[in-house]
Tab-separated table of C-alpha atoms in Angstrom:
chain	number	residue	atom	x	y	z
N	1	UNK	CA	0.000	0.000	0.000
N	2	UNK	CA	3.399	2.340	0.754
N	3	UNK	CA	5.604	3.364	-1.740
N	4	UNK	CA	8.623	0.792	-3.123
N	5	UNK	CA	10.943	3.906	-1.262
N	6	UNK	CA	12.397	2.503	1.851
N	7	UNK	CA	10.186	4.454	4.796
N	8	UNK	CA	12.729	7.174	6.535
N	9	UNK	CA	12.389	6.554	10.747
N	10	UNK	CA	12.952	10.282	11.070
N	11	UNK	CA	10.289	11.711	8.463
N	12	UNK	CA	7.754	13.589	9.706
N	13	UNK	CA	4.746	11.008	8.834
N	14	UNK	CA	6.642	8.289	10.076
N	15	UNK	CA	7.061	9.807	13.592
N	16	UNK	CA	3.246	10.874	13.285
N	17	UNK	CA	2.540	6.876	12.514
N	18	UNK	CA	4.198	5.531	15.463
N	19	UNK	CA	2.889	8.628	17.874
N	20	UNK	CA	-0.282	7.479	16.898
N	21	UNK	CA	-0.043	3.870	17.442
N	22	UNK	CA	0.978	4.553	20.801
N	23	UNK	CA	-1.910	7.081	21.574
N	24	UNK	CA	-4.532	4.225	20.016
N	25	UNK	CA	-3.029	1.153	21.708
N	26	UNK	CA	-3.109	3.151	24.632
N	27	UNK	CA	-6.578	4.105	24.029
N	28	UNK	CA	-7.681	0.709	23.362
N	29	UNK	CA	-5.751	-0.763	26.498
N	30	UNK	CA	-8.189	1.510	28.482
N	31	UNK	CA	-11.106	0.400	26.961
N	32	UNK	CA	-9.887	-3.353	27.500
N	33	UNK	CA	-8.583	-3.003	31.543
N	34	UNK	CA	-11.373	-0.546	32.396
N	35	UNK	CA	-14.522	-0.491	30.438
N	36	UNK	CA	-14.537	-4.006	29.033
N	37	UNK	CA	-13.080	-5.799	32.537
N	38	UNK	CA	-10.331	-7.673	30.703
N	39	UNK	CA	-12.956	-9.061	28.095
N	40	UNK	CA	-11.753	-8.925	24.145
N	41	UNK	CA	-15.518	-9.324	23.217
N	42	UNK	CA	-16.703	-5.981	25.099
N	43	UNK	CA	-15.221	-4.221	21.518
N	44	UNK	CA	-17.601	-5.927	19.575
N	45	UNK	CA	-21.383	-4.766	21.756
N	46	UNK	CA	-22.706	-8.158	21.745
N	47	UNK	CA	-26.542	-8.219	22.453
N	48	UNK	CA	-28.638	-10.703	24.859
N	49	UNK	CA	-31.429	-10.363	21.950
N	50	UNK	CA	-29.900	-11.956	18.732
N	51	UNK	CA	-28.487	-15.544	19.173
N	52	UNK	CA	-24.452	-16.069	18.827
N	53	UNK	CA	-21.871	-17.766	17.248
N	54	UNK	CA	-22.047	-21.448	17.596
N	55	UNK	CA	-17.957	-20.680	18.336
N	56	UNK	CA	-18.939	-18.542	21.078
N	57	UNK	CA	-21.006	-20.927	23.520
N	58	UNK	CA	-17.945	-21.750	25.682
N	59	UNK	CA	-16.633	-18.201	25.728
N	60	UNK	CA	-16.894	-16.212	28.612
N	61	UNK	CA	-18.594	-13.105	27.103
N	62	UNK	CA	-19.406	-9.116	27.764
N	63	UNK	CA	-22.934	-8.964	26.961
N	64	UNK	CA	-24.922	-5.939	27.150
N	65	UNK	CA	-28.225	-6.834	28.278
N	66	UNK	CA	-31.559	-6.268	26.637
N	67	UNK	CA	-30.251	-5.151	23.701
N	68	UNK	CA	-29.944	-6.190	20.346
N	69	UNK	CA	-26.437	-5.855	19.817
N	70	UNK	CA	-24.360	-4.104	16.868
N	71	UNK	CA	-22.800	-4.490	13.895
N	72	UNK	CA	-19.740	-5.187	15.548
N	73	UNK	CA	-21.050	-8.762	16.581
N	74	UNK	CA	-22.018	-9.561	13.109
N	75	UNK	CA	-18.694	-8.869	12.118
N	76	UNK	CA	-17.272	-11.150	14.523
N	77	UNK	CA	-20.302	-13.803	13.652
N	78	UNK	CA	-18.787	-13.756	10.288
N	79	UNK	CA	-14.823	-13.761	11.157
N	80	UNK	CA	-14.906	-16.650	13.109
N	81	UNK	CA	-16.908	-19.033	10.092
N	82	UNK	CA	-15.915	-16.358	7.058
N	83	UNK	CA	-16.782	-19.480	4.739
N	84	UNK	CA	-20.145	-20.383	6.799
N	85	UNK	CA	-19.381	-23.967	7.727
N	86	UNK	CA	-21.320	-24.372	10.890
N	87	UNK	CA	-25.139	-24.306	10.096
N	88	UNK	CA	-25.945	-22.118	12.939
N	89	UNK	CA	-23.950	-19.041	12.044
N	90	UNK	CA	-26.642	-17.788	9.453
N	91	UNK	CA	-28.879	-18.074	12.620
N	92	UNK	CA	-26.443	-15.594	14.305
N	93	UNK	CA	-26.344	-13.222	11.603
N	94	UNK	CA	-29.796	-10.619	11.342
N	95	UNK	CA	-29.657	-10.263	7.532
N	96	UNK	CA	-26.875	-12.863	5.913
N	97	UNK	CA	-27.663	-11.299	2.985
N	98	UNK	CA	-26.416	-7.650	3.897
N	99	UNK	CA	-23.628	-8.556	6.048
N	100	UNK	CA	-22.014	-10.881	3.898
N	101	UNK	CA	-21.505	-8.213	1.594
N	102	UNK	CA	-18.872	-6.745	3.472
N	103	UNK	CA	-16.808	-9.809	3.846
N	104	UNK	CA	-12.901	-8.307	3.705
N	105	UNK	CA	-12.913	-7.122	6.952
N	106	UNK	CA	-14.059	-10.492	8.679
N	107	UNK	CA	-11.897	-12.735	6.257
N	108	UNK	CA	-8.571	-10.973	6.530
N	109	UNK	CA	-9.024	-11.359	10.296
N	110	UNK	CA	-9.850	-15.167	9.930
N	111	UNK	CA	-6.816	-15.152	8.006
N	112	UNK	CA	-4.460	-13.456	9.879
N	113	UNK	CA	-5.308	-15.778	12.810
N	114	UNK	CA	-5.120	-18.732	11.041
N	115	UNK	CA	-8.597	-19.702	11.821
N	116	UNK	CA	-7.275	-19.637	15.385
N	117	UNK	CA	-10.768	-18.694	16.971
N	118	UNK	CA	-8.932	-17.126	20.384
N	119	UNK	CA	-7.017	-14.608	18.527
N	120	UNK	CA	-9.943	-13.608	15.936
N	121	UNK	CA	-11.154	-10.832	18.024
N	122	UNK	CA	-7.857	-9.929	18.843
N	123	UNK	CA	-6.730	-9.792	15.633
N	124	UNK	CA	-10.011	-7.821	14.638
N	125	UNK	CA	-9.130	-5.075	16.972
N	126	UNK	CA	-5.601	-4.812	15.893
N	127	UNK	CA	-6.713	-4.654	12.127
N	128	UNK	CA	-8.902	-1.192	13.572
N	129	UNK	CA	-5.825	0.165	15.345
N	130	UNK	CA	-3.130	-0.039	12.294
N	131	UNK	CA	-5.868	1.272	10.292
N	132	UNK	CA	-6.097	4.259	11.985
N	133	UNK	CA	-2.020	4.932	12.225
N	134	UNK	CA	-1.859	3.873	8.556
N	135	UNK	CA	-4.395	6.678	7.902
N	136	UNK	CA	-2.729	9.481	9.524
N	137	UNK	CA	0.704	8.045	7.717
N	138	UNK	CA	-0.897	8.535	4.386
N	139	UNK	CA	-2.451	11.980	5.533
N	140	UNK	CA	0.932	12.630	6.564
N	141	UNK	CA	2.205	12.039	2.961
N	142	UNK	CA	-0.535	13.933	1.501
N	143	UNK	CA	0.416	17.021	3.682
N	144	UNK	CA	3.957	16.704	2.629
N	145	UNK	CA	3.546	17.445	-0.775
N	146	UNK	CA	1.478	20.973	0.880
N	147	UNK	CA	3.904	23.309	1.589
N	148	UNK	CA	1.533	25.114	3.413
N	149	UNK	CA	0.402	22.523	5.257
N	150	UNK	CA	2.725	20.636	7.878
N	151	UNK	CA	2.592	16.927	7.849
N	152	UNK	CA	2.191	16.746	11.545
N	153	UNK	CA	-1.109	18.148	11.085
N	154	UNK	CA	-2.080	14.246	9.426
N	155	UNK	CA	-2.692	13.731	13.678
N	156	UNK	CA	-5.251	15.910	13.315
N	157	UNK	CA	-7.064	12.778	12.200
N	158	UNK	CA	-7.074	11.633	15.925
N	159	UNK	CA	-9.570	14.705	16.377
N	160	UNK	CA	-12.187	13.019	14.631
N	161	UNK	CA	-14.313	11.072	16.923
N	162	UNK	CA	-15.704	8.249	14.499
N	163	UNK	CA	-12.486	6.733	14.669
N	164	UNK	CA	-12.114	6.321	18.470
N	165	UNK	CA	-16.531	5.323	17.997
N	166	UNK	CA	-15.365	2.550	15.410
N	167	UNK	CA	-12.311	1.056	17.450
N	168	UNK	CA	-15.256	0.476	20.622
N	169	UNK	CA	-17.538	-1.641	18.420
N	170	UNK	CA	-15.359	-3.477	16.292
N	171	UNK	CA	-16.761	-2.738	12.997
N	172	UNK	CA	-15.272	-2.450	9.347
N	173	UNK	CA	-15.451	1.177	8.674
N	174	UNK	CA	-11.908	2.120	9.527
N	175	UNK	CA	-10.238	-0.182	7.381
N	176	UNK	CA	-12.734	0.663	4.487
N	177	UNK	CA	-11.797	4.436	5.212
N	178	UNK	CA	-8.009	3.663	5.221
N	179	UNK	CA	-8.949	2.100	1.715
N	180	UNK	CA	-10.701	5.536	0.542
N	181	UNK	CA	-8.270	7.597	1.987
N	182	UNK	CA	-4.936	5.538	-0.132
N	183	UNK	CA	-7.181	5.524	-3.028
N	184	UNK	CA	-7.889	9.120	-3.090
N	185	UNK	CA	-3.696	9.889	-2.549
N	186	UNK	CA	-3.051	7.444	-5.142
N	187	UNK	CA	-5.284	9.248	-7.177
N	188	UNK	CA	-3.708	12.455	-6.992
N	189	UNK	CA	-0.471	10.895	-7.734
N	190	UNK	CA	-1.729	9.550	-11.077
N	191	UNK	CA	-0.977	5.679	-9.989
N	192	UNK	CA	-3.561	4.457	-11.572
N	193	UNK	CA	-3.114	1.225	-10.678
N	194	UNK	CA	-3.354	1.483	-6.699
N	195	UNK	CA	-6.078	3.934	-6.806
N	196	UNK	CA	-8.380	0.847	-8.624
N	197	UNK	CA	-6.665	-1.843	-6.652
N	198	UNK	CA	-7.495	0.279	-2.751
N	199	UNK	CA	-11.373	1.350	-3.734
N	200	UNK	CA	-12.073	-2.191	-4.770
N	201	UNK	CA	-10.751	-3.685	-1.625
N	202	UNK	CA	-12.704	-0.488	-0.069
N	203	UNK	CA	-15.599	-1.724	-1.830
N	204	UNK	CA	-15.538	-5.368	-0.639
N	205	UNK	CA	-14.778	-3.647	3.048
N	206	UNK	CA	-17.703	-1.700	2.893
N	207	UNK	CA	-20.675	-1.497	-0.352
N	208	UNK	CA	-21.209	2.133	0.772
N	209	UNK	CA	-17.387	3.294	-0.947
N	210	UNK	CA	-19.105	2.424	-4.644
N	211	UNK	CA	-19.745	6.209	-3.664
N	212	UNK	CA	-16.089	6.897	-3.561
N	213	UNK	CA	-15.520	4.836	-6.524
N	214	UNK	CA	-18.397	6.348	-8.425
N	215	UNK	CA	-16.378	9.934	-7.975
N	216	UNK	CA	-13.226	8.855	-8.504
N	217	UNK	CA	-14.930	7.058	-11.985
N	218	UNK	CA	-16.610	10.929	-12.998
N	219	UNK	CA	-13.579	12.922	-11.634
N	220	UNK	CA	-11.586	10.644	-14.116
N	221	UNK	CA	-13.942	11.887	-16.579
N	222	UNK	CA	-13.648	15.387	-16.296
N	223	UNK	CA	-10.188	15.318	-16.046
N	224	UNK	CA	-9.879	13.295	-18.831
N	225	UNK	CA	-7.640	10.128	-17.376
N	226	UNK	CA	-8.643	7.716	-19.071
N	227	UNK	CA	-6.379	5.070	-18.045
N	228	UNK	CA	-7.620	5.479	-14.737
N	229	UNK	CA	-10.970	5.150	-15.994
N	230	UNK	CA	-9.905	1.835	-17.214
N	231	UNK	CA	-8.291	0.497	-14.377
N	232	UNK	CA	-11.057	1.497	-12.459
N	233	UNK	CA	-13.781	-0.625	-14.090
N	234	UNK	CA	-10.950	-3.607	-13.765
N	235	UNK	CA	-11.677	-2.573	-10.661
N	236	UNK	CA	-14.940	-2.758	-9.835
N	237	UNK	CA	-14.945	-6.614	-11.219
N	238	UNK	CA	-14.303	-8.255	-8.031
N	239	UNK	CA	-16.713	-6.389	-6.128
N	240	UNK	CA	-19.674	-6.908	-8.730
N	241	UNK	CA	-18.296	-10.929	-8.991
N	242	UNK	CA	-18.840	-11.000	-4.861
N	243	UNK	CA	-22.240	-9.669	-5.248
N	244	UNK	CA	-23.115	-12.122	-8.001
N	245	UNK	CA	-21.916	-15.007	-5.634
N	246	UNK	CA	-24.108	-13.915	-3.072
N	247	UNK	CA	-27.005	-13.270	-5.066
N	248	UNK	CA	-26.206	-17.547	-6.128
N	249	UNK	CA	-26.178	-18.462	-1.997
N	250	UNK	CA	-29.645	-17.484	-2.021
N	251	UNK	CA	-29.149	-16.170	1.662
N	252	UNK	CA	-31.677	-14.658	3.775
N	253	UNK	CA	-32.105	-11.507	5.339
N	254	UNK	CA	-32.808	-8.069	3.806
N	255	UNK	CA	-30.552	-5.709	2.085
N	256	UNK	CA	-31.806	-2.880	4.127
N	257	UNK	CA	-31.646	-0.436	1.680
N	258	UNK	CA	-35.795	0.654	2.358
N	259	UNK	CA	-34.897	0.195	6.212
N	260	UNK	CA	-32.006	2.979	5.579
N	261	UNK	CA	-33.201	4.892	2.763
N	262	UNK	CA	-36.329	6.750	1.826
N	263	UNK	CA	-38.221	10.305	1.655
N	264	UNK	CA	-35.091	13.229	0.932
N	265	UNK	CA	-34.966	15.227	4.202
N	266	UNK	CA	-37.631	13.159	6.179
N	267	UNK	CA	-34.811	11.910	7.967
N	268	UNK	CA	-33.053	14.632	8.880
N	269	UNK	CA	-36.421	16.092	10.026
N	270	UNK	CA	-37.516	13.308	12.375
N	271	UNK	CA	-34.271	13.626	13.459
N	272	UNK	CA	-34.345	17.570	14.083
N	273	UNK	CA	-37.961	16.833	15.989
N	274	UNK	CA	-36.489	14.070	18.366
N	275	UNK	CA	-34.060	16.368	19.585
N	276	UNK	CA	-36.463	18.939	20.366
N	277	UNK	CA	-39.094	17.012	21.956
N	278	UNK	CA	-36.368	14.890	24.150
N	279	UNK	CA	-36.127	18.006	26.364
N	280	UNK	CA	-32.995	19.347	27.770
N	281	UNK	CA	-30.546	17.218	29.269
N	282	UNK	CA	-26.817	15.806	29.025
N	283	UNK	CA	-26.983	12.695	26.551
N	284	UNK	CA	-29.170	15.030	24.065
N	285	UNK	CA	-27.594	17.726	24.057
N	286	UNK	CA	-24.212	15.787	23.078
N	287	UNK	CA	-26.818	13.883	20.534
N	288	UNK	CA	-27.260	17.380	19.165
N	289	UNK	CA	-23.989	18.517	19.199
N	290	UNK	CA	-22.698	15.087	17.626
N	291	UNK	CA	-25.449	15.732	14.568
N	292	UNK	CA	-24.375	19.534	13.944
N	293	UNK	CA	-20.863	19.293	13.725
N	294	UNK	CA	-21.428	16.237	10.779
N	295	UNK	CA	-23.104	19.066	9.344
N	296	UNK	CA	-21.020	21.238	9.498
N	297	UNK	CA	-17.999	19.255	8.215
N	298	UNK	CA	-20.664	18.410	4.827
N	299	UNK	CA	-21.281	22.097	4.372
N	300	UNK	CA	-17.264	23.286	4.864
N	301	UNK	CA	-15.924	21.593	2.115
N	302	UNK	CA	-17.538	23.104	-0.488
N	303	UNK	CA	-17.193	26.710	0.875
N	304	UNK	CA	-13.340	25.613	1.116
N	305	UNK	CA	-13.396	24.584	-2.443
N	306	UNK	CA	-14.776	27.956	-4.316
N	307	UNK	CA	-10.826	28.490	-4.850
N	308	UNK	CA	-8.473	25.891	-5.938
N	309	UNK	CA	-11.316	23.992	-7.438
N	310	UNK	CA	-9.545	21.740	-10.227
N	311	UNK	CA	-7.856	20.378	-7.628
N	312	UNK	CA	-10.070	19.312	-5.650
N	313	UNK	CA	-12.787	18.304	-7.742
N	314	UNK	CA	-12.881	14.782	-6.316
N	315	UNK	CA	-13.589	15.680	-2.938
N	316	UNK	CA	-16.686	18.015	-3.996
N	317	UNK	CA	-17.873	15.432	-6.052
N	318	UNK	CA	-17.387	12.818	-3.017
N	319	UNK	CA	-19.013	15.309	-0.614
N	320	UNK	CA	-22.001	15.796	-3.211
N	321	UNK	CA	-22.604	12.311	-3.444
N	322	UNK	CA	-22.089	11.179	0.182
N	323	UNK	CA	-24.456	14.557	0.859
N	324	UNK	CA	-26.994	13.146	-1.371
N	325	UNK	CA	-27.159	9.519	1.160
N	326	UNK	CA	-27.185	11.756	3.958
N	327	UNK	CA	-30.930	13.647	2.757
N	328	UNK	CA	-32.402	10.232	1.542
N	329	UNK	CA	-31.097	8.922	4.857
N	330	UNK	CA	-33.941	7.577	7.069
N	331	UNK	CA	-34.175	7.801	11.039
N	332	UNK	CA	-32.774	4.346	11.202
N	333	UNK	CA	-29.487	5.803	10.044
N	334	UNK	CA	-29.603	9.171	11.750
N	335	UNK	CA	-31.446	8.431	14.824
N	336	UNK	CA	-28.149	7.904	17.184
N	337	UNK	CA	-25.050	9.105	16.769
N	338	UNK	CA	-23.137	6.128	16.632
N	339	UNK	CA	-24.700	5.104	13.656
N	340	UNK	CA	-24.697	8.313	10.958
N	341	UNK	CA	-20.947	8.906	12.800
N	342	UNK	CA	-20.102	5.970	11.631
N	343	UNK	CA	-21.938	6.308	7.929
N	344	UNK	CA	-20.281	9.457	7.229
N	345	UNK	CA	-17.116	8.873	9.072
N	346	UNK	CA	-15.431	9.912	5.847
N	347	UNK	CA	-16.793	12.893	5.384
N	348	UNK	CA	-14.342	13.741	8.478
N	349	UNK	CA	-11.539	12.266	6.093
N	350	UNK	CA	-12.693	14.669	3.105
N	351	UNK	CA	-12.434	17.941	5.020
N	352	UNK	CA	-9.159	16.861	6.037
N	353	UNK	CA	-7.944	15.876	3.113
N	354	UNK	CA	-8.676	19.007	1.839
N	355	UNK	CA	-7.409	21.082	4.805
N	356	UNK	CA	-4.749	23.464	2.702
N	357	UNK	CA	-8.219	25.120	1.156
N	358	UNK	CA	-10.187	25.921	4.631
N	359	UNK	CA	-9.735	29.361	5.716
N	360	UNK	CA	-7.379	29.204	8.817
N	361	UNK	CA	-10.391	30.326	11.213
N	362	UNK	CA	-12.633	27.968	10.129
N	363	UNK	CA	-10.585	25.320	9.898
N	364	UNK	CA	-9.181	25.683	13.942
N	365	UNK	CA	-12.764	26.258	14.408
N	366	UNK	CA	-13.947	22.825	12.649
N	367	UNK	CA	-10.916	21.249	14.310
N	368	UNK	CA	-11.800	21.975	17.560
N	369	UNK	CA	-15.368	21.028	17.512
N	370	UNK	CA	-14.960	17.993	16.147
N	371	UNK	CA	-12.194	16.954	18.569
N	372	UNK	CA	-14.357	18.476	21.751
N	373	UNK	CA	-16.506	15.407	19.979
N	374	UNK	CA	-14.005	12.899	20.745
N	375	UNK	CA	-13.429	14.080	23.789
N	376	UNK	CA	-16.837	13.731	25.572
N	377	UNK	CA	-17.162	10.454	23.593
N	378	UNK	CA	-13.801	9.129	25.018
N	379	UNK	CA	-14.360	10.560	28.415
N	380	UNK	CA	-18.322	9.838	28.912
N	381	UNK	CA	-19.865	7.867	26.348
N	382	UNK	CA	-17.211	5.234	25.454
């Protein structure tokens, strides 16, 4: 995913990696010791409501009670039988159908574990915490070619509270974002190649980066690279092939797209009236505060990008697309915060991406908000 140049210890993104794999391990050691009492499977939210893995019956596990669980157990449903050879994991999974879509995640961790079931969680977790160093490394790298903009400010990244909200639950959605993220710095380097190669991995991470590919395919277009255009539907073979095999398993579930999905702005107004009508007090107020400063982080980029605008046509065309989701987005999606923060995480990604075209004031203003986020999250919520 690096460059064939042999990484220097003392560059600046380098040092910003390893800082930041110290700051996450330690992070994720706290969770472990103190909110999780010592139990691996307290990353992953496991429900009382939805049955388990047939590979989980004999392990002790941190359940939280009367609740359904998240997609963090699904995930870990599906890393520990990633082919589905026991009979009973479909009966652990809520829609087979949908989750098996995003299959990368689960498998790489099966594979890195050697089907070793005690380590799969382990392994799962560690998978969330590279990705998250390996994204402020290529941030760095991106900076670097900015001589306006310092590479130290790729830890920046560690402001943005989706990523510390993904490494509690165990989902996919930071190594799909570390897949956008290369993709989109590959892009701007004209390797056509790697660009193709990390948004269709993206894509098999996570269905919801066809909207990255889809404006990396246009922004190709305009820009008239073809080559990348072609590498790009080599691309998107494996990811259409995967879909095709599932659509041949004949599994059940729903794809969730009407559960998700429906009326533009309905969502965002249910969402607007809940907040209003749940009166004043702590955990809606930071449910408010969560919503507005996704919001604002959708409406900055395009007021950064009025100047400089050729080059950074992807990331309006990204933001335009992944803006469009967000007003057909129903309450399902938007109704708590650790859902549409996770959606949108890369939104957050965008606006820093494109951090050398904010104003200075907004941007410290953005920056700030957005890492008070993490900040209450890590403190309070996590």
């Amino acid at each position: 995913m690096m460059s064939k140049k042999n990484i220097n210890v003392l560059s600046s993104e380098f040092l910003s990696f390893v800082f930041t794999l110290i700051v996450v391990i330690l992070v994720a050691t706290y969770l472990y010791f103190i909110k999780f009492d010592h139990n691996i499977t307290g990353f992953f939210r496991i429900g009382s409501v939805l049955p388990i893995s047939p590979y989980l019956h004999n392990t002790k596990l941190f359940i939280y009670q009367k609740e359904i669980g998240y997609d963090g157990q699904q995930f870990l449903n599906l890393a520990l039988d990633p082919f589905l050879n026991h009979p009973e994991t479909l009966n652990s999974l809520d829609h087979p159908v949908y989750r098996y879509r995003r299959i990368l995640y689960p498998l790489i961790s099966y594979l890195f574990s050697l089907g070793n079931k005690f380590l799969i969680p382990y392994i799962m977790i560690g998978i969330n915490i590279i990705s998250i160093s390996l994204i402020v490394y290529i941030m760095g790298l991106h900076y670097k070619k900015n001589e306006f903009i310092s590479p130290y400010n790729s830890l920046l990244t560690l402001c943005v509270p989706s990523i510390w909200i993904v490494l509690s639950l165990g989902t996919s959605d930071l190594l799909s974002s570390l897949f956008l993220v290369t993709s989109f710095y590959y892009y701007h380097r004209n390797n056509y190649k790697l660009t193709a190669l990390m948004i269709s991995l993206g894509c098999l991470t996570r269905e919801t980066l066809l909207i990255a590919w889809f404006s990396l395919f246009i922004s190709s277009l305009v820009e008239n690279k073809h080559k990348q255009i072609r590498y790009l539907l080599y691309g998107i073979i494996p990811p259409t092939l995967w879909t095709f095999y599932i659509t041949l398993l004949d599994l059940p579930g729903k794809t969730r797209i009407d559960d998700n999905f429906g009326i533009p702005f309905l969502g965002i107004f249910h969402k607007l009236v809940n907040i209003l009508t749940n009166g004043v007090n702590v955990s809606n107020l930071f449910e408010l505060y969560m919503f507005v400063v996704l919001l604002a982080s959708f409406i900055i980029i395009p007021l950064s990008t009025i100047k400089n605008n050729k080059n950074n046509l992807l990331i309006q065309i990204c933001n335009i697309f992944y803006g469009i989701v967000f007003m057909f987005s129903s309450f399902t999606v938007l109704g708590y915060y650790l859902d549409y923060s996770r959606v949108f995480m890369d939104i957050y990604f965008l606006m820093l991406f494109n951090l050398n075209s904010i104003e200075i004031y907004r941007r410290n203003f953005l920056i700030s908000s957005i890492g008070l986020g993490s900040s209450l999250f890590l403190i309070f919520y996590s």
